[in-house]
Amino acid sequence: CDIDALPADGYRPVDRGLLPSAPAVAMLCASRRSTRVYKADPVPREILSAVLDAARYAPSAKNQQALRFICLGRAALRELGVRLAERLEEPDATALIAEAKGLARAWKTGVDLIFRGAPHTIFVVGPQGNRWTLQDAAGTAAYIELAALPHKLGCCWAGYAVSLLDGDAGLRESIGLRPGETVLAAQMIGYMGL
């Protein structure tokens, strides 16, 4: 690879003895579900870090590794959810999300269909205008899901949040995006409630 694919300081040698069997990998993939009910318990920081450490090994075009993660907890998600629900009521919101009016109504009645009550959401962000990062982010988000399963965590893609954040500079700034970055994917994550 042309861009330091295996830097000496971050390289993890492959221990072939720890690789799962083909049936174990197939079961891991088949076990993936979209979790929409979460327990209130927050996920310990060290577990979230382990999931993200595994996800950073997702392939990236030209090995650019141009993505980073922003992980928000329940309080920040609640605050962001209020702002996203307000955005859903704007006249152009249905152009972004066909279900905008229903999502806004649900939020007003205390039903969170944006983040589903997840204790955390991991946003996968990268540079705007890079033609490869959307594909890179999709692969990385899938790695997050698979890396979460052994920790008994469930995930669900937070597509509504990604769509709403995409067109609003103030909202993007509120989650910690840097100038020139955009949200490419997001995974709600937490202990499964069912």
PDB file of C-alpha atoms in Angstrom:
ATOM      1  CA  CYS A   1       0.000   0.000   0.000  1.00  0.00           C
ATOM      2  CA  ASP A   2       1.179   3.481  -0.748  1.00  0.00           C
ATOM      3  CA  ILE A   3       0.228   5.243   2.506  1.00  0.00           C
ATOM      4  CA  ASP A   4       1.893   3.591   5.513  1.00  0.00           C
ATOM      5  CA  ALA A   5      -0.502   0.637   5.619  1.00  0.00           C
ATOM      6  CA  LEU A   6       1.270  -0.922   8.584  1.00  0.00           C
ATOM      7  CA  PRO A   7       2.876   1.819  10.677  1.00  0.00           C
ATOM      8  CA  ALA A   8       5.309   0.432  13.239  1.00  0.00           C
ATOM      9  CA  ASP A   9       3.640   2.142  16.185  1.00  0.00           C
ATOM     10  CA  GLY A  10       0.077   1.050  15.432  1.00  0.00           C
ATOM     11  CA  TYR A  11       0.567  -2.353  13.872  1.00  0.00           C
ATOM     12  CA  ARG A  12      -1.110  -5.313  15.525  1.00  0.00           C
ATOM     13  CA  PRO A  13       0.384  -8.595  14.332  1.00  0.00           C
ATOM     14  CA  VAL A  14      -2.198 -11.188  13.317  1.00  0.00           C
ATOM     15  CA  ASP A  15      -2.385 -14.134  15.725  1.00  0.00           C
ATOM     16  CA  ARG A  16      -3.809 -16.824  13.465  1.00  0.00           C
ATOM     17  CA  GLY A  17      -4.619 -18.927  16.538  1.00  0.00           C
ATOM     18  CA  LEU A  18      -7.252 -16.365  17.547  1.00  0.00           C
ATOM     19  CA  LEU A  19      -8.992 -16.281  14.188  1.00  0.00           C
ATOM     20  CA  PRO A  20     -12.531 -17.688  14.373  1.00  0.00           C
ATOM     21  CA  SER A  21     -13.584 -20.688  12.344  1.00  0.00           C
ATOM     22  CA  ALA A  22     -15.597 -20.231   9.153  1.00  0.00           C
ATOM     23  CA  PRO A  23     -18.812 -21.344  10.929  1.00  0.00           C
ATOM     24  CA  ALA A  24     -18.111 -18.863  13.760  1.00  0.00           C
ATOM     25  CA  VAL A  25     -17.714 -15.998  11.270  1.00  0.00           C
ATOM     26  CA  ALA A  26     -20.898 -17.069   9.483  1.00  0.00           C
ATOM     27  CA  MET A  27     -22.757 -17.125  12.819  1.00  0.00           C
ATOM     28  CA  LEU A  28     -21.397 -13.693  13.755  1.00  0.00           C
ATOM     29  CA  CYS A  29     -22.678 -12.262  10.471  1.00  0.00           C
ATOM     30  CA  ALA A  30     -26.025 -14.055  10.790  1.00  0.00           C
ATOM     31  CA  SER A  31     -26.420 -12.813  14.388  1.00  0.00           C
ATOM     32  CA  ARG A  32     -26.437  -9.158  13.363  1.00  0.00           C
ATOM     33  CA  ARG A  33     -29.762  -7.470  14.068  1.00  0.00           C
ATOM     34  CA  SER A  34     -30.980  -3.866  14.023  1.00  0.00           C
ATOM     35  CA  THR A  35     -31.522  -3.159  17.711  1.00  0.00           C
ATOM     36  CA  ARG A  36     -34.298  -0.648  18.330  1.00  0.00           C
ATOM     37  CA  VAL A  37     -34.818  -1.214  22.073  1.00  0.00           C
ATOM     38  CA  TYR A  38     -31.961  -0.558  24.480  1.00  0.00           C
ATOM     39  CA  LYS A  39     -31.372  -0.900  28.185  1.00  0.00           C
ATOM     40  CA  ALA A  40     -30.715   2.394  29.954  1.00  0.00           C
ATOM     41  CA  ASP A  41     -27.280   1.261  31.187  1.00  0.00           C
ATOM     42  CA  PRO A  42     -24.404   3.158  29.576  1.00  0.00           C
ATOM     43  CA  VAL A  43     -21.691   1.109  27.928  1.00  0.00           C
ATOM     44  CA  PRO A  44     -18.362   1.355  29.798  1.00  0.00           C
ATOM     45  CA  ARG A  45     -15.816   3.541  28.037  1.00  0.00           C
ATOM     46  CA  GLU A  46     -13.305   0.679  27.727  1.00  0.00           C
ATOM     47  CA  ILE A  47     -15.846  -1.447  25.830  1.00  0.00           C
ATOM     48  CA  LEU A  48     -16.717   1.401  23.455  1.00  0.00           C
ATOM     49  CA  SER A  49     -12.980   1.933  22.941  1.00  0.00           C
ATOM     50  CA  ALA A  50     -12.504  -1.777  22.136  1.00  0.00           C
ATOM     51  CA  VAL A  51     -15.332  -1.652  19.573  1.00  0.00           C
ATOM     52  CA  LEU A  52     -13.869   1.451  17.936  1.00  0.00           C
ATOM     53  CA  ASP A  53     -10.373  -0.011  17.990  1.00  0.00           C
ATOM     54  CA  ALA A  54     -11.661  -3.010  16.019  1.00  0.00           C
ATOM     55  CA  ALA A  55     -13.660  -0.781  13.639  1.00  0.00           C
ATOM     56  CA  ARG A  56     -10.621   1.260  12.704  1.00  0.00           C
ATOM     57  CA  TYR A  57      -9.300  -1.824  10.871  1.00  0.00           C
ATOM     58  CA  ALA A  58     -12.078  -1.544   8.290  1.00  0.00           C
ATOM     59  CA  PRO A  59     -10.624  -1.165   4.821  1.00  0.00           C
ATOM     60  CA  SER A  60     -10.436   2.285   3.289  1.00  0.00           C
ATOM     61  CA  ALA A  61      -9.880   3.346  -0.306  1.00  0.00           C
ATOM     62  CA  LYS A  62      -6.201   3.897  -1.036  1.00  0.00           C
ATOM     63  CA  ASN A  63      -5.680   3.189   2.682  1.00  0.00           C
ATOM     64  CA  GLN A  64      -6.417   6.853   3.369  1.00  0.00           C
ATOM     65  CA  GLN A  65      -7.889   6.127   6.820  1.00  0.00           C
ATOM     66  CA  ALA A  66      -9.642   9.492   6.495  1.00  0.00           C
ATOM     67  CA  LEU A  67     -12.434   8.768   8.995  1.00  0.00           C
ATOM     68  CA  ARG A  68     -12.809   9.512  12.685  1.00  0.00           C
ATOM     69  CA  PHE A  69     -15.448   8.812  15.331  1.00  0.00           C
ATOM     70  CA  ILE A  70     -17.596  11.033  17.498  1.00  0.00           C
ATOM     71  CA  CYS A  71     -19.387   9.145  20.268  1.00  0.00           C
ATOM     72  CA  LEU A  72     -22.242  10.906  22.051  1.00  0.00           C
ATOM     73  CA  GLY A  73     -23.873   9.724  25.269  1.00  0.00           C
ATOM     74  CA  ARG A  74     -27.499   9.873  26.368  1.00  0.00           C
ATOM     75  CA  ALA A  75     -27.569  13.516  27.575  1.00  0.00           C
ATOM     76  CA  ALA A  76     -25.929  14.820  24.387  1.00  0.00           C
ATOM     77  CA  LEU A  77     -28.224  12.645  22.251  1.00  0.00           C
ATOM     78  CA  ARG A  78     -31.284  13.984  24.044  1.00  0.00           C
ATOM     79  CA  GLU A  79     -30.148  17.554  23.394  1.00  0.00           C
ATOM     80  CA  LEU A  80     -29.358  16.745  19.753  1.00  0.00           C
ATOM     81  CA  GLY A  81     -32.693  14.937  19.423  1.00  0.00           C
ATOM     82  CA  VAL A  82     -34.551  18.096  20.474  1.00  0.00           C
ATOM     83  CA  ARG A  83     -32.746  20.075  17.780  1.00  0.00           C
ATOM     84  CA  LEU A  84     -33.302  17.382  15.151  1.00  0.00           C
ATOM     85  CA  ALA A  85     -37.018  17.217  16.023  1.00  0.00           C
ATOM     86  CA  GLU A  86     -37.231  20.980  15.515  1.00  0.00           C
ATOM     87  CA  ARG A  87     -35.510  20.533  12.149  1.00  0.00           C
ATOM     88  CA  LEU A  88     -38.113  17.894  11.244  1.00  0.00           C
ATOM     89  CA  GLU A  89     -40.841  20.524  11.533  1.00  0.00           C
ATOM     90  CA  GLU A  90     -39.284  22.857   8.970  1.00  0.00           C
ATOM     91  CA  PRO A  91     -41.100  22.993   5.612  1.00  0.00           C
ATOM     92  CA  ASP A  92     -38.277  21.378   3.625  1.00  0.00           C
ATOM     93  CA  ALA A  93     -37.767  18.462   6.034  1.00  0.00           C
ATOM     94  CA  THR A  94     -39.952  16.077   4.031  1.00  0.00           C
ATOM     95  CA  ALA A  95     -37.560  16.533   1.113  1.00  0.00           C
ATOM     96  CA  LEU A  96     -34.878  14.981   3.342  1.00  0.00           C
ATOM     97  CA  ILE A  97     -37.011  12.417   5.155  1.00  0.00           C
ATOM     98  CA  ALA A  98     -40.455  11.370   3.921  1.00  0.00           C
ATOM     99  CA  GLU A  99     -41.488  10.450   7.484  1.00  0.00           C
ATOM    100  CA  ALA A 100     -40.456  13.855   8.899  1.00  0.00           C
ATOM    101  CA  LYS A 101     -43.870  14.914  10.190  1.00  0.00           C
ATOM    102  CA  GLY A 102     -44.519  11.571  11.898  1.00  0.00           C
ATOM    103  CA  LEU A 103     -41.068  11.574  13.494  1.00  0.00           C
ATOM    104  CA  ALA A 104     -41.637  15.093  14.838  1.00  0.00           C
ATOM    105  CA  ARG A 105     -45.068  14.131  16.220  1.00  0.00           C
ATOM    106  CA  ALA A 106     -43.618  11.041  17.898  1.00  0.00           C
ATOM    107  CA  TRP A 107     -40.835  13.103  19.501  1.00  0.00           C
ATOM    108  CA  LYS A 108     -43.394  15.538  20.930  1.00  0.00           C
ATOM    109  CA  THR A 109     -45.222  12.639  22.601  1.00  0.00           C
ATOM    110  CA  GLY A 110     -42.008  11.288  24.140  1.00  0.00           C
ATOM    111  CA  VAL A 111     -41.323   8.562  21.573  1.00  0.00           C
ATOM    112  CA  ASP A 112     -37.741   8.746  20.310  1.00  0.00           C
ATOM    113  CA  LEU A 113     -37.648   7.298  16.801  1.00  0.00           C
ATOM    114  CA  ILE A 114     -34.441   9.172  15.977  1.00  0.00           C
ATOM    115  CA  PHE A 115     -32.045   7.557  18.486  1.00  0.00           C
ATOM    116  CA  ARG A 116     -34.413   4.900  19.900  1.00  0.00           C
ATOM    117  CA  GLY A 117     -33.322   5.632  23.470  1.00  0.00           C
ATOM    118  CA  ALA A 118     -29.829   4.254  22.796  1.00  0.00           C
ATOM    119  CA  PRO A 119     -27.318   5.218  25.469  1.00  0.00           C
ATOM    120  CA  HIS A 120     -24.743   6.102  22.794  1.00  0.00           C
ATOM    121  CA  THR A 121     -24.477   6.894  19.116  1.00  0.00           C
ATOM    122  CA  ILE A 122     -21.215   6.660  17.211  1.00  0.00           C
ATOM    123  CA  PHE A 123     -20.944   9.072  14.290  1.00  0.00           C
ATOM    124  CA  VAL A 124     -18.495   8.159  11.533  1.00  0.00           C
ATOM    125  CA  VAL A 125     -17.205  11.400  10.066  1.00  0.00           C
ATOM    126  CA  GLY A 126     -14.808  12.310   7.291  1.00  0.00           C
ATOM    127  CA  PRO A 127     -13.797  15.033   4.891  1.00  0.00           C
ATOM    128  CA  GLN A 128     -16.390  16.574   2.589  1.00  0.00           C
ATOM    129  CA  GLY A 129     -15.770  16.112  -1.101  1.00  0.00           C
ATOM    130  CA  ASN A 130     -13.713  12.916  -0.823  1.00  0.00           C
ATOM    131  CA  ARG A 131     -15.296  10.502  -3.280  1.00  0.00           C
ATOM    132  CA  TRP A 132     -14.249   7.433  -1.306  1.00  0.00           C
ATOM    133  CA  THR A 133     -15.284   8.221   2.252  1.00  0.00           C
ATOM    134  CA  LEU A 134     -18.955   7.247   1.924  1.00  0.00           C
ATOM    135  CA  GLN A 135     -17.981   3.683   0.997  1.00  0.00           C
ATOM    136  CA  ASP A 136     -15.286   3.668   3.677  1.00  0.00           C
ATOM    137  CA  ALA A 137     -17.820   4.830   6.280  1.00  0.00           C
ATOM    138  CA  ALA A 138     -20.347   2.142   5.339  1.00  0.00           C
ATOM    139  CA  GLY A 139     -17.706  -0.546   5.824  1.00  0.00           C
ATOM    140  CA  THR A 140     -16.572   1.008   9.089  1.00  0.00           C
ATOM    141  CA  ALA A 141     -20.149   1.195  10.400  1.00  0.00           C
ATOM    142  CA  ALA A 142     -20.593  -2.503   9.569  1.00  0.00           C
ATOM    143  CA  TYR A 143     -17.373  -3.288  11.467  1.00  0.00           C
ATOM    144  CA  ILE A 144     -18.805  -1.405  14.465  1.00  0.00           C
ATOM    145  CA  GLU A 145     -21.870  -3.663  14.410  1.00  0.00           C
ATOM    146  CA  LEU A 146     -19.830  -6.847  14.211  1.00  0.00           C
ATOM    147  CA  ALA A 147     -17.307  -5.718  16.840  1.00  0.00           C
ATOM    148  CA  ALA A 148     -20.179  -4.860  19.208  1.00  0.00           C
ATOM    149  CA  LEU A 149     -21.767  -8.338  19.176  1.00  0.00           C
ATOM    150  CA  PRO A 150     -19.186 -10.189  21.307  1.00  0.00           C
ATOM    151  CA  HIS A 151     -19.712  -7.506  23.980  1.00  0.00           C
ATOM    152  CA  LYS A 152     -23.462  -8.283  23.951  1.00  0.00           C
ATOM    153  CA  LEU A 153     -24.174  -4.880  22.418  1.00  0.00           C
ATOM    154  CA  GLY A 154     -26.720  -4.124  19.750  1.00  0.00           C
ATOM    155  CA  CYS A 155     -26.551  -1.478  17.056  1.00  0.00           C
ATOM    156  CA  CYS A 156     -28.856   0.217  14.600  1.00  0.00           C
ATOM    157  CA  TRP A 157     -27.981   2.600  11.797  1.00  0.00           C
ATOM    158  CA  ALA A 158     -29.049   6.149  12.676  1.00  0.00           C
ATOM    159  CA  GLY A 159     -30.001   7.207   9.160  1.00  0.00           C
ATOM    160  CA  TYR A 160     -32.489   9.886  10.179  1.00  0.00           C
ATOM    161  CA  ALA A 161     -29.807  11.685  12.187  1.00  0.00           C
ATOM    162  CA  VAL A 162     -27.286  11.441   9.340  1.00  0.00           C
ATOM    163  CA  SER A 163     -29.780  12.875   6.845  1.00  0.00           C
ATOM    164  CA  LEU A 164     -30.725  15.779   9.099  1.00  0.00           C
ATOM    165  CA  LEU A 165     -27.152  16.624  10.094  1.00  0.00           C
ATOM    166  CA  ASP A 166     -25.970  16.646   6.501  1.00  0.00           C
ATOM    167  CA  GLY A 167     -27.648  19.909   5.529  1.00  0.00           C
ATOM    168  CA  ASP A 168     -27.337  21.926   8.729  1.00  0.00           C
ATOM    169  CA  ALA A 169     -24.004  23.534   9.623  1.00  0.00           C
ATOM    170  CA  GLY A 170     -25.193  24.518  13.120  1.00  0.00           C
ATOM    171  CA  LEU A 171     -26.233  20.966  13.940  1.00  0.00           C
ATOM    172  CA  ARG A 172     -22.998  19.550  12.545  1.00  0.00           C
ATOM    173  CA  GLU A 173     -20.985  21.949  14.670  1.00  0.00           C
ATOM    174  CA  SER A 174     -23.009  21.004  17.762  1.00  0.00           C
ATOM    175  CA  ILE A 175     -21.725  17.407  17.647  1.00  0.00           C
ATOM    176  CA  GLY A 176     -18.106  18.430  17.183  1.00  0.00           C
ATOM    177  CA  LEU A 177     -17.592  18.305  13.443  1.00  0.00           C
ATOM    178  CA  ARG A 178     -14.603  20.270  12.252  1.00  0.00           C
ATOM    179  CA  PRO A 179     -14.784  22.621   9.267  1.00  0.00           C
ATOM    180  CA  GLY A 180     -14.740  20.585   6.062  1.00  0.00           C
ATOM    181  CA  GLU A 181     -16.092  17.407   7.708  1.00  0.00           C
ATOM    182  CA  THR A 182     -19.415  15.680   7.283  1.00  0.00           C
ATOM    183  CA  VAL A 183     -21.304  12.843   8.963  1.00  0.00           C
ATOM    184  CA  LEU A 184     -21.174   9.793   6.715  1.00  0.00           C
ATOM    185  CA  ALA A 185     -22.748   7.106   8.908  1.00  0.00           C
ATOM    186  CA  ALA A 186     -23.932   6.630  12.472  1.00  0.00           C
ATOM    187  CA  GLN A 187     -24.611   3.639  14.709  1.00  0.00           C
ATOM    188  CA  MET A 188     -26.785   3.687  17.792  1.00  0.00           C
ATOM    189  CA  ILE A 189     -25.166   1.319  20.281  1.00  0.00           C
ATOM    190  CA  GLY A 190     -26.037  -0.122  23.672  1.00  0.00           C
ATOM    191  CA  TYR A 191     -27.086  -3.201  25.596  1.00  0.00           C
ATOM    192  CA  MET A 192     -30.045  -4.861  23.902  1.00  0.00           C
ATOM    193  CA  GLY A 193     -33.340  -4.317  25.682  1.00  0.00           C
ATOM    194  CA  LEU A 194     -35.106  -7.394  24.309  1.00  0.00           C
TER     195      LEU A 194
END
